[in-house]
mmCIF file of C-alpha atoms in Angstrom:
data_model
loop_
_atom_site.group_PDB
_atom_site.id
_atom_site.type_symbol
_atom_site.label_atom_id
_atom_site.label_comp_id
_atom_site.label_asym_id
_atom_site.label_seq_id
_atom_site.Cartn_x
_atom_site.Cartn_y
_atom_site.Cartn_z
ATOM 1 C CA MET B 1 69.312 -115.946 25.130
ATOM 2 C CA THR B 2 72.961 -115.125 25.651
ATOM 3 C CA THR B 3 74.912 -115.173 28.888
ATOM 4 C CA THR B 4 76.958 -112.234 30.130
ATOM 5 C CA ALA B 5 79.558 -112.112 32.897
ATOM 6 C CA VAL B 6 80.517 -108.925 34.698
ATOM 7 C CA THR B 7 83.989 -109.672 36.060
ATOM 8 C CA HIS B 8 86.674 -108.063 38.207
ATOM 9 C CA ILE B 9 84.164 -106.355 40.475
ATOM 10 C CA ALA B 10 86.087 -104.843 43.377
ATOM 11 C CA SER B 11 83.168 -105.209 45.780
ATOM 12 C CA LEU B 12 79.841 -106.886 45.006
ATOM 13 C CA VAL B 13 76.809 -106.226 47.220
ATOM 14 C CA THR B 14 74.606 -109.328 46.979
ATOM 15 C CA ASN B 15 72.287 -108.744 49.992
ATOM 16 C CA ASP B 16 72.567 -112.484 50.561
ATOM 17 C CA PRO B 17 74.259 -113.165 53.924
ATOM 18 C CA SER B 18 74.999 -116.750 52.871
ATOM 19 C CA LEU B 19 77.457 -115.347 50.336
ATOM 20 C CA GLY B 20 80.762 -113.547 50.720
ATOM 21 C CA ASN B 21 81.592 -112.140 54.135
ATOM 22 C CA GLY B 22 78.404 -113.304 55.854
ATOM 23 C CA THR B 23 77.086 -109.821 56.653
ATOM 24 C CA PRO B 24 73.589 -108.706 55.568
ATOM 25 C CA LEU B 25 75.204 -107.204 52.447
ATOM 26 C CA GLY B 26 76.849 -110.516 51.543
ATOM 27 C CA LEU B 27 79.900 -108.695 50.175
ATOM 28 C CA ILE B 28 82.125 -110.564 47.734
ATOM 29 C CA GLN B 29 85.522 -109.078 46.882
ATOM 30 C CA ASP B 30 87.056 -109.398 43.394
ATOM 31 C CA ALA B 31 83.747 -110.818 42.263
ATOM 32 C CA ALA B 32 81.816 -111.702 39.144
ATOM 33 C CA VAL B 33 78.128 -111.954 38.245
ATOM 34 C CA VAL B 34 76.648 -114.035 35.431
ATOM 35 C CA ILE B 35 73.401 -112.977 33.752
ATOM 36 C CA ASP B 36 71.294 -115.342 31.648
ATOM 37 C CA GLY B 37 68.309 -113.623 30.064
ATOM 38 C CA ASP B 38 66.615 -111.547 32.763
ATOM 39 C CA ARG B 39 68.031 -113.489 35.729
ATOM 40 C CA ILE B 40 71.163 -113.797 37.800
ATOM 41 C CA VAL B 41 72.467 -117.357 37.487
ATOM 42 C CA TRP B 42 75.826 -117.175 39.270
ATOM 43 C CA THR B 43 77.797 -114.999 41.688
ATOM 44 C CA GLY B 44 81.200 -115.617 43.186
ATOM 45 C CA GLU B 45 84.905 -114.861 42.925
ATOM 46 C CA SER B 46 85.925 -113.526 39.549
ATOM 47 C CA SER B 47 88.605 -116.191 39.083
ATOM 48 C CA LYS B 48 85.928 -118.908 39.319
ATOM 49 C CA ALA B 49 83.402 -117.411 36.895
ATOM 50 C CA PRO B 50 82.057 -119.886 34.331
ATOM 51 C CA ALA B 51 82.441 -119.323 30.598
ATOM 52 C CA THR B 52 79.827 -117.017 29.051
ATOM 53 C CA ASP B 53 78.924 -115.608 25.651
ATOM 54 C CA ASN B 54 79.909 -112.073 26.656
ATOM 55 C CA VAL B 55 82.235 -110.595 29.257
ATOM 56 C CA LEU B 56 82.301 -107.079 30.660
ATOM 57 C CA ASP B 57 85.304 -106.095 32.784
ATOM 58 C CA ALA B 58 84.235 -103.947 35.737
ATOM 59 C CA ALA B 59 87.886 -102.931 36.136
ATOM 60 C CA GLY B 60 87.842 -102.738 39.910
ATOM 61 C CA ARG B 61 84.526 -100.938 40.314
ATOM 62 C CA ALA B 62 81.719 -101.835 42.725
ATOM 63 C CA VAL B 63 78.374 -103.390 41.791
ATOM 64 C CA ILE B 64 75.184 -103.098 43.846
ATOM 65 C CA PRO B 65 71.599 -104.239 43.251
ATOM 66 C CA GLY B 66 69.344 -101.793 41.454
ATOM 67 C CA PHE B 67 67.673 -99.413 43.869
ATOM 68 C CA VAL B 68 64.059 -100.191 44.798
ATOM 69 C CA ASP B 69 62.148 -96.940 45.269
ATOM 70 C CA SER B 70 59.041 -98.106 47.110
ATOM 71 C CA HIS B 71 57.344 -94.721 47.640
ATOM 72 C CA SER B 72 56.811 -92.038 44.996
ATOM 73 C CA HIS B 73 54.076 -89.751 43.656
ATOM 74 C CA LEU B 74 54.897 -89.304 39.963
ATOM 75 C CA VAL B 75 51.489 -88.846 38.331
ATOM 76 C CA PHE B 76 51.145 -85.077 38.599
ATOM 77 C CA ALA B 77 51.398 -81.844 36.651
ATOM 78 C CA GLY B 78 52.958 -78.508 37.544
ATOM 79 C CA ASP B 79 55.357 -77.818 40.378
ATOM 80 C CA ARG B 80 55.314 -75.966 43.689
ATOM 81 C CA THR B 81 58.386 -73.784 43.408
ATOM 82 C CA GLN B 82 56.705 -70.859 45.125
ATOM 83 C CA GLU B 83 55.641 -73.030 48.052
ATOM 84 C CA PHE B 84 59.174 -74.404 48.444
ATOM 85 C CA ASN B 85 60.635 -70.900 48.278
ATOM 86 C CA ALA B 86 58.206 -69.709 50.952
ATOM 87 C CA ARG B 87 58.991 -72.690 53.152
ATOM 88 C CA MET B 88 62.721 -72.053 52.887
ATOM 89 C CA SER B 89 61.921 -68.480 53.896
ATOM 90 C CA GLY B 90 60.271 -69.581 57.115
ATOM 91 C CA GLN B 91 56.713 -70.736 56.433
ATOM 92 C CA PRO B 92 55.849 -74.207 57.872
ATOM 93 C CA TYR B 93 54.965 -77.257 55.765
ATOM 94 C CA ARG B 94 51.332 -78.353 55.942
ATOM 95 C CA ALA B 95 49.427 -81.137 54.226
ATOM 96 C CA GLY B 96 47.084 -78.738 52.416
ATOM 97 C CA GLY B 97 49.608 -77.685 49.770
ATOM 98 C CA ILE B 98 48.613 -80.793 47.854
ATOM 99 C CA ARG B 99 45.571 -78.880 46.570
ATOM 100 C CA THR B 100 47.795 -76.827 44.237
ATOM 101 C CA THR B 101 48.987 -79.981 42.506
ATOM 102 C CA VAL B 102 45.439 -81.365 42.368
ATOM 103 C CA ALA B 103 44.304 -78.382 40.288
ATOM 104 C CA ALA B 104 47.218 -78.698 37.847
ATOM 105 C CA THR B 105 46.846 -82.469 37.543
ATOM 106 C CA ARG B 106 43.133 -82.317 36.817
ATOM 107 C CA ALA B 107 43.841 -79.819 34.024
ATOM 108 C CA ALA B 108 46.565 -81.938 32.376
ATOM 109 C CA SER B 109 46.005 -84.450 29.580
ATOM 110 C CA ASP B 110 46.792 -88.150 29.887
ATOM 111 C CA GLU B 111 49.703 -87.653 27.509
ATOM 112 C CA GLU B 112 51.151 -84.834 29.614
ATOM 113 C CA LEU B 113 50.878 -86.900 32.775
ATOM 114 C CA SER B 114 52.487 -89.933 31.161
ATOM 115 C CA ALA B 115 55.320 -87.814 29.760
ATOM 116 C CA ASN B 116 55.985 -86.457 33.241
ATOM 117 C CA VAL B 117 56.158 -89.962 34.694
ATOM 118 C CA ALA B 118 58.551 -91.022 31.936
ATOM 119 C CA ARG B 119 60.748 -87.987 32.546
ATOM 120 C CA TYR B 120 61.166 -88.611 36.260
ATOM 121 C CA LEU B 121 61.664 -92.331 35.716
ATOM 122 C CA ALA B 122 64.479 -91.593 33.286
ATOM 123 C CA GLU B 123 66.068 -89.392 35.948
ATOM 124 C CA ALA B 124 65.738 -92.165 38.505
ATOM 125 C CA LEU B 125 67.053 -94.855 36.162
ATOM 126 C CA SER B 126 70.165 -92.821 35.392
ATOM 127 C CA GLN B 127 70.827 -92.836 39.142
ATOM 128 C CA GLY B 128 70.373 -96.580 39.550
ATOM 129 C CA THR B 129 66.660 -97.072 40.319
ATOM 130 C CA THR B 130 65.381 -100.198 38.562
ATOM 131 C CA THR B 131 62.081 -100.724 40.433
ATOM 132 C CA PHE B 132 59.677 -98.073 41.622
ATOM 133 C CA GLU B 133 56.242 -97.783 43.139
ATOM 134 C CA THR B 134 54.017 -94.816 42.362
ATOM 135 C CA LYS B 135 50.635 -93.555 43.489
ATOM 136 C CA SER B 136 47.569 -91.675 42.436
ATOM 137 C CA GLY B 137 46.389 -88.967 44.815
ATOM 138 C CA TYR B 138 46.427 -85.752 42.817
ATOM 139 C CA GLY B 139 43.069 -86.223 41.112
ATOM 140 C CA LEU B 140 40.661 -86.833 44.001
ATOM 141 C CA THR B 141 37.677 -87.495 41.735
ATOM 142 C CA VAL B 142 36.587 -90.918 40.512
ATOM 143 C CA GLU B 143 37.609 -90.151 36.949
ATOM 144 C CA ASP B 144 40.916 -88.445 37.760
ATOM 145 C CA GLU B 145 42.082 -91.078 40.245
ATOM 146 C CA ALA B 146 41.264 -93.912 37.844
ATOM 147 C CA ARG B 147 43.102 -92.253 34.966
ATOM 148 C CA ALA B 148 46.115 -91.547 37.194
ATOM 149 C CA LEU B 149 46.345 -95.263 37.940
ATOM 150 C CA ARG B 150 45.970 -96.142 34.278
ATOM 151 C CA VAL B 151 48.818 -93.755 33.478
ATOM 152 C CA ALA B 152 50.983 -95.192 36.262
ATOM 153 C CA ALA B 153 50.329 -98.748 35.097
ATOM 154 C CA ARG B 154 51.906 -97.909 31.735
ATOM 155 C CA HIS B 155 55.222 -97.529 33.559
ATOM 156 C CA THR B 156 55.218 -99.946 36.538
ATOM 157 C CA ASP B 157 53.421 -102.903 38.089
ATOM 158 C CA GLU B 158 53.759 -101.362 41.558
ATOM 159 C CA VAL B 159 50.737 -99.048 41.443
ATOM 160 C CA THR B 160 49.026 -97.643 44.537
ATOM 161 C CA TYR B 161 45.542 -96.174 44.872
ATOM 162 C CA LEU B 162 45.805 -93.045 47.051
ATOM 163 C CA GLY B 163 42.411 -91.441 46.687
ATOM 164 C CA ALA B 164 42.807 -90.727 50.412
ATOM 165 C CA HIS B 165 45.706 -88.308 49.994
ATOM 166 C CA ILE B 166 43.717 -85.397 51.414
ATOM 167 C CA VAL B 167 40.003 -84.675 51.544
ATOM 168 C CA SER B 168 39.107 -83.435 48.077
ATOM 169 C CA PRO B 169 38.495 -79.668 47.884
ATOM 170 C CA ASP B 170 35.118 -80.608 46.431
ATOM 171 C CA TYR B 171 34.218 -82.192 49.801
ATOM 172 C CA ALA B 172 35.800 -79.616 52.098
ATOM 173 C CA ASP B 173 32.592 -79.361 54.123
ATOM 174 C CA ASP B 174 31.797 -83.091 54.002
ATOM 175 C CA PRO B 175 34.853 -85.236 54.855
ATOM 176 C CA ALA B 176 32.637 -88.192 55.758
ATOM 177 C CA GLY B 177 31.082 -87.987 52.308
ATOM 178 C CA TYR B 178 34.543 -88.064 50.750
ATOM 179 C CA VAL B 179 35.485 -91.170 52.740
ATOM 180 C CA ASP B 180 32.312 -92.764 51.383
ATOM 181 C CA LEU B 181 33.406 -91.842 47.861
ATOM 182 C CA VAL B 182 36.936 -93.197 48.393
ATOM 183 C CA THR B 183 35.622 -96.498 49.787
ATOM 184 C CA GLY B 184 32.750 -96.751 47.291
ATOM 185 C CA PRO B 185 32.583 -95.564 43.657
ATOM 186 C CA MET B 186 36.212 -94.398 43.535
ATOM 187 C CA LEU B 187 37.493 -97.721 44.885
ATOM 188 C CA GLU B 188 35.346 -99.627 42.384
ATOM 189 C CA ALA B 189 36.843 -97.623 39.514
ATOM 190 C CA CYS B 190 40.427 -97.766 40.779
ATOM 191 C CA ALA B 191 40.881 -101.279 42.189
ATOM 192 C CA PRO B 192 41.334 -102.960 38.774
ATOM 193 C CA HIS B 193 44.354 -100.751 38.043
ATOM 194 C CA ALA B 194 46.251 -101.006 41.347
ATOM 195 C CA ARG B 195 48.070 -103.495 43.571
ATOM 196 C CA TRP B 196 48.113 -101.368 46.734
ATOM 197 C CA ILE B 197 45.905 -98.962 48.703
ATOM 198 C CA ASP B 198 47.358 -96.108 50.758
ATOM 199 C CA VAL B 199 46.045 -93.332 53.013
ATOM 200 C CA PHE B 200 47.611 -90.189 54.473
ATOM 201 C CA CYS B 201 46.836 -90.671 58.181
ATOM 202 C CA GLU B 202 47.723 -87.250 59.540
ATOM 203 C CA GLN B 203 46.315 -84.030 60.949
ATOM 204 C CA GLY B 204 44.865 -82.137 58.006
ATOM 205 C CA ALA B 205 44.221 -85.369 56.128
ATOM 206 C CA PHE B 206 42.557 -88.537 57.597
ATOM 207 C CA ASP B 207 42.253 -89.660 61.206
ATOM 208 C CA GLY B 208 42.727 -93.216 62.470
ATOM 209 C CA ASP B 209 39.104 -94.298 62.132
ATOM 210 C CA GLN B 210 38.867 -92.933 58.593
ATOM 211 C CA ALA B 211 42.167 -94.552 57.640
ATOM 212 C CA ARG B 212 41.045 -97.915 59.025
ATOM 213 C CA ALA B 213 37.793 -97.760 57.033
ATOM 214 C CA ILE B 214 39.640 -96.868 53.823
ATOM 215 C CA LEU B 215 42.327 -99.526 54.122
ATOM 216 C CA THR B 216 39.832 -102.205 55.189
ATOM 217 C CA ALA B 217 37.616 -101.436 52.183
ATOM 218 C CA GLY B 218 40.613 -101.637 49.873
ATOM 219 C CA ARG B 219 41.725 -104.931 51.346
ATOM 220 C CA ALA B 220 38.240 -106.343 50.712
ATOM 221 C CA LYS B 221 38.775 -105.451 47.037
ATOM 222 C CA GLY B 222 42.108 -107.268 46.895
ATOM 223 C CA LEU B 223 44.385 -104.266 47.412
ATOM 224 C CA HIS B 224 47.090 -104.638 50.039
ATOM 225 C CA PRO B 225 47.512 -101.778 52.554
ATOM 226 C CA ARG B 226 50.363 -99.332 52.960
ATOM 227 C CA ILE B 227 50.093 -96.078 54.884
ATOM 228 C CA HIS B 228 51.554 -92.581 55.264
ATOM 229 C CA ALA B 229 52.115 -92.649 59.029
ATOM 230 C CA ASN B 230 53.416 -90.323 61.729
ATOM 231 C CA GLN B 231 55.047 -87.793 59.404
ATOM 232 C CA LEU B 232 54.030 -84.459 60.889
ATOM 233 C CA THR B 233 52.863 -85.472 64.362
ATOM 234 C CA TYR B 234 52.461 -88.449 66.666
ATOM 235 C CA GLY B 235 49.379 -90.416 65.656
ATOM 236 C CA PRO B 236 47.731 -93.807 65.159
ATOM 237 C CA GLY B 237 49.185 -94.560 61.726
ATOM 238 C CA VAL B 238 51.995 -96.919 62.694
ATOM 239 C CA GLN B 239 49.863 -98.979 65.066
ATOM 240 C CA LEU B 240 47.151 -99.203 62.418
ATOM 241 C CA ALA B 241 49.688 -100.336 59.833
ATOM 242 C CA VAL B 242 50.893 -103.202 62.017
ATOM 243 C CA GLU B 243 47.326 -104.135 62.993
ATOM 244 C CA LEU B 244 46.274 -104.410 59.327
ATOM 245 C CA ASP B 245 49.516 -106.114 58.204
ATOM 246 C CA ALA B 246 50.350 -103.199 55.933
ATOM 247 C CA ALA B 247 53.400 -103.826 53.784
ATOM 248 C CA SER B 248 54.894 -100.547 54.944
ATOM 249 C CA ALA B 249 54.392 -97.594 57.241
ATOM 250 C CA ASP B 250 55.957 -94.640 55.454
ATOM 251 C CA HIS B 251 57.654 -91.579 57.014
ATOM 252 C CA CYS B 252 57.730 -92.795 60.677
ATOM 253 C CA THR B 253 59.160 -89.492 61.861
ATOM 254 C CA HIS B 254 57.309 -89.139 65.187
ATOM 255 C CA LEU B 255 57.283 -92.481 67.003
ATOM 256 C CA THR B 256 56.454 -93.528 70.544
ATOM 257 C CA ASP B 257 58.248 -96.440 72.173
ATOM 258 C CA ALA B 258 55.117 -98.524 71.502
ATOM 259 C CA ASP B 259 55.280 -97.619 67.800
ATOM 260 C CA VAL B 260 58.917 -98.673 67.603
ATOM 261 C CA ASP B 261 58.203 -101.931 69.431
ATOM 262 C CA ALA B 262 55.289 -102.698 67.102
ATOM 263 C CA LEU B 263 57.459 -102.208 64.017
ATOM 264 C CA GLY B 264 60.255 -104.245 65.563
ATOM 265 C CA GLN B 265 57.951 -107.177 66.260
ATOM 266 C CA GLY B 266 55.747 -107.062 63.152
ATOM 267 C CA ASP B 267 56.188 -107.620 59.427
ATOM 268 C CA THR B 268 55.406 -104.035 58.422
ATOM 269 C CA VAL B 269 58.444 -102.272 56.956
ATOM 270 C CA ALA B 270 59.325 -98.794 58.241
ATOM 271 C CA THR B 271 59.961 -96.812 55.059
ATOM 272 C CA LEU B 272 61.956 -93.660 55.741
ATOM 273 C CA LEU B 273 61.871 -90.745 53.315
ATOM 274 C CA PRO B 274 64.766 -88.385 54.084
ATOM 275 C CA GLY B 275 64.094 -86.222 51.033
ATOM 276 C CA ALA B 276 60.928 -85.017 52.745
ATOM 277 C CA GLU B 277 62.742 -83.939 55.900
ATOM 278 C CA PHE B 278 65.460 -82.298 53.819
ATOM 279 C CA SER B 279 62.907 -80.360 51.754
ATOM 280 C CA THR B 280 60.729 -79.304 54.693
ATOM 281 C CA ARG B 281 63.447 -78.711 57.306
ATOM 282 C CA ALA B 282 61.631 -81.154 59.543
ATOM 283 C CA THR B 283 62.865 -83.478 62.265
ATOM 284 C CA TRP B 284 64.832 -86.411 60.891
ATOM 285 C CA PRO B 285 63.465 -89.937 61.457
ATOM 286 C CA ASP B 286 65.584 -91.910 63.918
ATOM 287 C CA ALA B 287 66.635 -94.887 61.842
ATOM 288 C CA ARG B 288 69.045 -96.080 64.529
ATOM 289 C CA ARG B 289 66.211 -96.438 67.025
ATOM 290 C CA LEU B 290 64.201 -98.549 64.566
ATOM 291 C CA LEU B 291 67.121 -100.725 63.539
ATOM 292 C CA ASP B 292 68.159 -101.380 67.114
ATOM 293 C CA ALA B 293 64.570 -102.501 67.835
ATOM 294 C CA GLY B 294 64.762 -105.065 65.029
ATOM 295 C CA ALA B 295 62.521 -103.244 62.550
ATOM 296 C CA THR B 296 62.996 -103.727 58.824
ATOM 297 C CA VAL B 297 63.826 -100.323 57.345
ATOM 298 C CA ALA B 298 63.502 -99.174 53.740
ATOM 299 C CA LEU B 299 64.708 -95.939 52.169
ATOM 300 C CA SER B 300 62.794 -94.224 49.410
ATOM 301 C CA THR B 301 62.670 -90.849 47.659
ATOM 302 C CA ASP B 302 59.017 -89.874 48.187
ATOM 303 C CA CYS B 303 59.476 -88.072 44.866
ATOM 304 C CA ASN B 304 56.626 -85.557 44.666
ATOM 305 C CA PRO B 305 56.296 -81.885 43.701
ATOM 306 C CA GLY B 306 55.510 -80.601 47.181
ATOM 307 C CA SER B 307 57.618 -82.050 49.968
ATOM 308 C CA SER B 308 60.405 -84.096 48.317
ATOM 309 C CA PHE B 309 61.086 -83.244 44.698
ATOM 310 C CA THR B 310 64.020 -85.612 44.205
ATOM 311 C CA SER B 311 64.290 -88.800 42.172
ATOM 312 C CA SER B 312 67.770 -89.610 43.511
ATOM 313 C CA MET B 313 68.167 -92.670 45.695
ATOM 314 C CA PRO B 314 71.932 -91.986 46.109
ATOM 315 C CA PHE B 315 71.005 -88.607 47.605
ATOM 316 C CA CYS B 316 68.654 -90.312 50.054
ATOM 317 C CA VAL B 317 71.362 -92.820 50.992
ATOM 318 C CA ALA B 318 73.744 -89.965 51.778
ATOM 319 C CA LEU B 319 71.114 -88.172 53.889
ATOM 320 C CA ALA B 320 70.308 -91.360 55.809
ATOM 321 C CA VAL B 321 73.954 -91.868 56.696
ATOM 322 C CA ARG B 322 74.632 -88.239 57.555
ATOM 323 C CA ASP B 323 71.455 -87.346 59.441
ATOM 324 C CA MET B 324 69.469 -90.474 60.388
ATOM 325 C CA GLY B 325 71.995 -92.621 62.198
ATOM 326 C CA MET B 326 72.483 -95.303 59.540
ATOM 327 C CA THR B 327 75.775 -96.855 58.556
ATOM 328 C CA PRO B 328 76.613 -96.924 54.818
ATOM 329 C CA ASP B 329 75.977 -100.684 54.801
ATOM 330 C CA GLU B 330 72.553 -100.267 56.408
ATOM 331 C CA ALA B 331 71.572 -97.468 54.043
ATOM 332 C CA ILE B 332 72.481 -99.453 50.928
ATOM 333 C CA TRP B 333 70.583 -102.498 52.209
ATOM 334 C CA SER B 334 67.540 -100.368 53.003
ATOM 335 C CA ALA B 335 67.588 -98.705 49.567
ATOM 336 C CA THR B 336 67.663 -102.089 47.809
ATOM 337 C CA ALA B 337 66.557 -105.128 49.821
ATOM 338 C CA GLY B 338 64.593 -102.938 52.232
ATOM 339 C CA GLY B 339 62.611 -101.421 49.383
ATOM 340 C CA ALA B 340 61.949 -104.897 48.030
ATOM 341 C CA ALA B 341 60.612 -105.946 51.445
ATOM 342 C CA ALA B 342 58.337 -102.883 51.472
ATOM 343 C CA LEU B 343 56.874 -104.171 48.197
ATOM 344 C CA ARG B 344 56.851 -107.760 49.478
ATOM 345 C CA ARG B 345 59.119 -108.824 46.651
ATOM 346 C CA THR B 346 61.901 -111.418 46.814
ATOM 347 C CA ASP B 347 62.990 -111.260 43.163
ATOM 348 C CA ILE B 348 64.578 -107.799 43.354
ATOM 349 C CA GLY B 349 66.909 -105.877 45.648
ATOM 350 C CA ARG B 350 69.561 -108.580 45.698
ATOM 351 C CA ILE B 351 72.184 -110.123 43.405
ATOM 352 C CA THR B 352 71.921 -113.842 43.916
ATOM 353 C CA PRO B 353 70.984 -116.772 41.654
ATOM 354 C CA GLY B 354 67.324 -116.633 40.690
ATOM 355 C CA ALA B 355 66.917 -112.899 41.303
ATOM 356 C CA ARG B 356 66.006 -110.499 38.510
ATOM 357 C CA ALA B 357 69.145 -109.157 36.878
ATOM 358 C CA ASP B 358 69.015 -105.569 38.135
ATOM 359 C CA LEU B 359 72.547 -104.285 38.666
ATOM 360 C CA VAL B 360 74.257 -100.934 39.104
ATOM 361 C CA LEU B 361 77.947 -100.458 38.270
ATOM 362 C CA LEU B 362 79.457 -97.636 40.306
ATOM 363 C CA ASP B 363 82.404 -95.548 39.220
ATOM 364 C CA ALA B 364 83.939 -96.251 42.623
ATOM 365 C CA PRO B 365 85.552 -99.249 44.343
ATOM 366 C CA SER B 366 82.917 -99.520 47.101
ATOM 367 C CA HIS B 367 79.248 -98.825 47.772
ATOM 368 C CA VAL B 368 80.392 -96.623 50.656
ATOM 369 C CA HIS B 369 81.257 -93.928 48.113
ATOM 370 C CA LEU B 370 77.557 -93.206 47.633
ATOM 371 C CA ALA B 371 77.591 -91.604 51.094
ATOM 372 C CA TYR B 372 81.286 -90.682 51.088
ATOM 373 C CA ARG B 373 80.970 -88.606 47.872
ATOM 374 C CA PRO B 374 77.460 -87.130 48.072
ATOM 375 C CA GLY B 375 76.141 -85.411 44.974
ATOM 376 C CA VAL B 376 78.727 -86.965 42.661
ATOM 377 C CA PRO B 377 77.257 -88.916 39.694
ATOM 378 C CA LEU B 378 78.802 -92.302 40.468
ATOM 379 C CA VAL B 379 76.420 -94.536 38.457
ATOM 380 C CA ARG B 380 78.348 -95.733 35.412
ATOM 381 C CA ALA B 381 76.012 -98.446 34.075
ATOM 382 C CA VAL B 382 72.615 -99.964 34.904
ATOM 383 C CA TRP B 383 71.082 -103.314 33.937
ATOM 384 C CA ARG B 384 67.367 -103.918 34.367
ATOM 385 C CA SER B 385 65.976 -107.402 33.778
ATOM 386 C CA GLY B 386 69.306 -108.325 32.187
ATOM 387 C CA GLN B 387 69.324 -105.490 29.666
ATOM 388 C CA ARG B 388 71.824 -102.688 29.915
ATOM 389 C CA VAL B 389 69.712 -99.510 30.009
ATOM 390 C CA VAL B 390 72.291 -96.894 31.097
#
């Protein structure tokens, strides 16, 4: 293995408060990073960088950790352009639109589904995403959910079983029977291919009792819970997430004071998905309220064909700063270290010795430019596991 130093970094975001300026971002000015194999082995001032086999001069640009996108739905076919057009023309967003994607996904081949995943991952990588989670949820039969997870596992280790996305159209008149399927034969077929189990706890999808049964069954099979919670209405999702020690409660748009307190006092990460609010013209989550309560907040794209068809973490950072009450520092932390926390990972989302060498070189002197210059392609280079991939 050879060592590589990236030097003359104007501003380095380490997400290690013991480094640099002592803030949560651990900013180091005029910095350098040394990579050995797939790991970071040194960070500090550029003038103190040790000798290495290779040197890359950042020439006064900023470096941040690779983005960690902890919530996406990439195993699908087709799109929902007509639905989006109708919504932008005044029709409300409802959970049932998922059925359109279910039909297209069932009809697609494994190769078509895998090619779609690869396409959207390439988009995300070009914008700095080096780790992503993705879910099933557009098959809703035993066979189609299991194959979706097999397809996802070709591309990432962070795979989530979401048979409980909505009640399958095949069980429209028997939701209890579908819960039995999700917690029985479907779980048996899917558990070997997933790390996580998720459920859409929402009106039009699954209520609190159903969600508890599904997540508890998954946990008994070794899958750790996460949950779609409180997106469209107030509901039991957040409280259930904290009760079951879910890694994350995702969306968190409609929260009571008790919900906020529970997230502030528990280990469950509040994952906010501003692309969904942007694409549905819905109420923005109040990130400031969560942060002030001491909750750990992550940002993610929720990339899916219905309610948030974006793979761009920089776009989500800009939305969070503009419309959700976050500072640029908080948004960058939440899109990197926050996403890592939502996946219960300590090896990613930071640039500190021992971490995986996932770095993004920005064509800007500061990470603040990601919010300051929204929509501008600022990612100049990306390293994943020590290899330059962009």
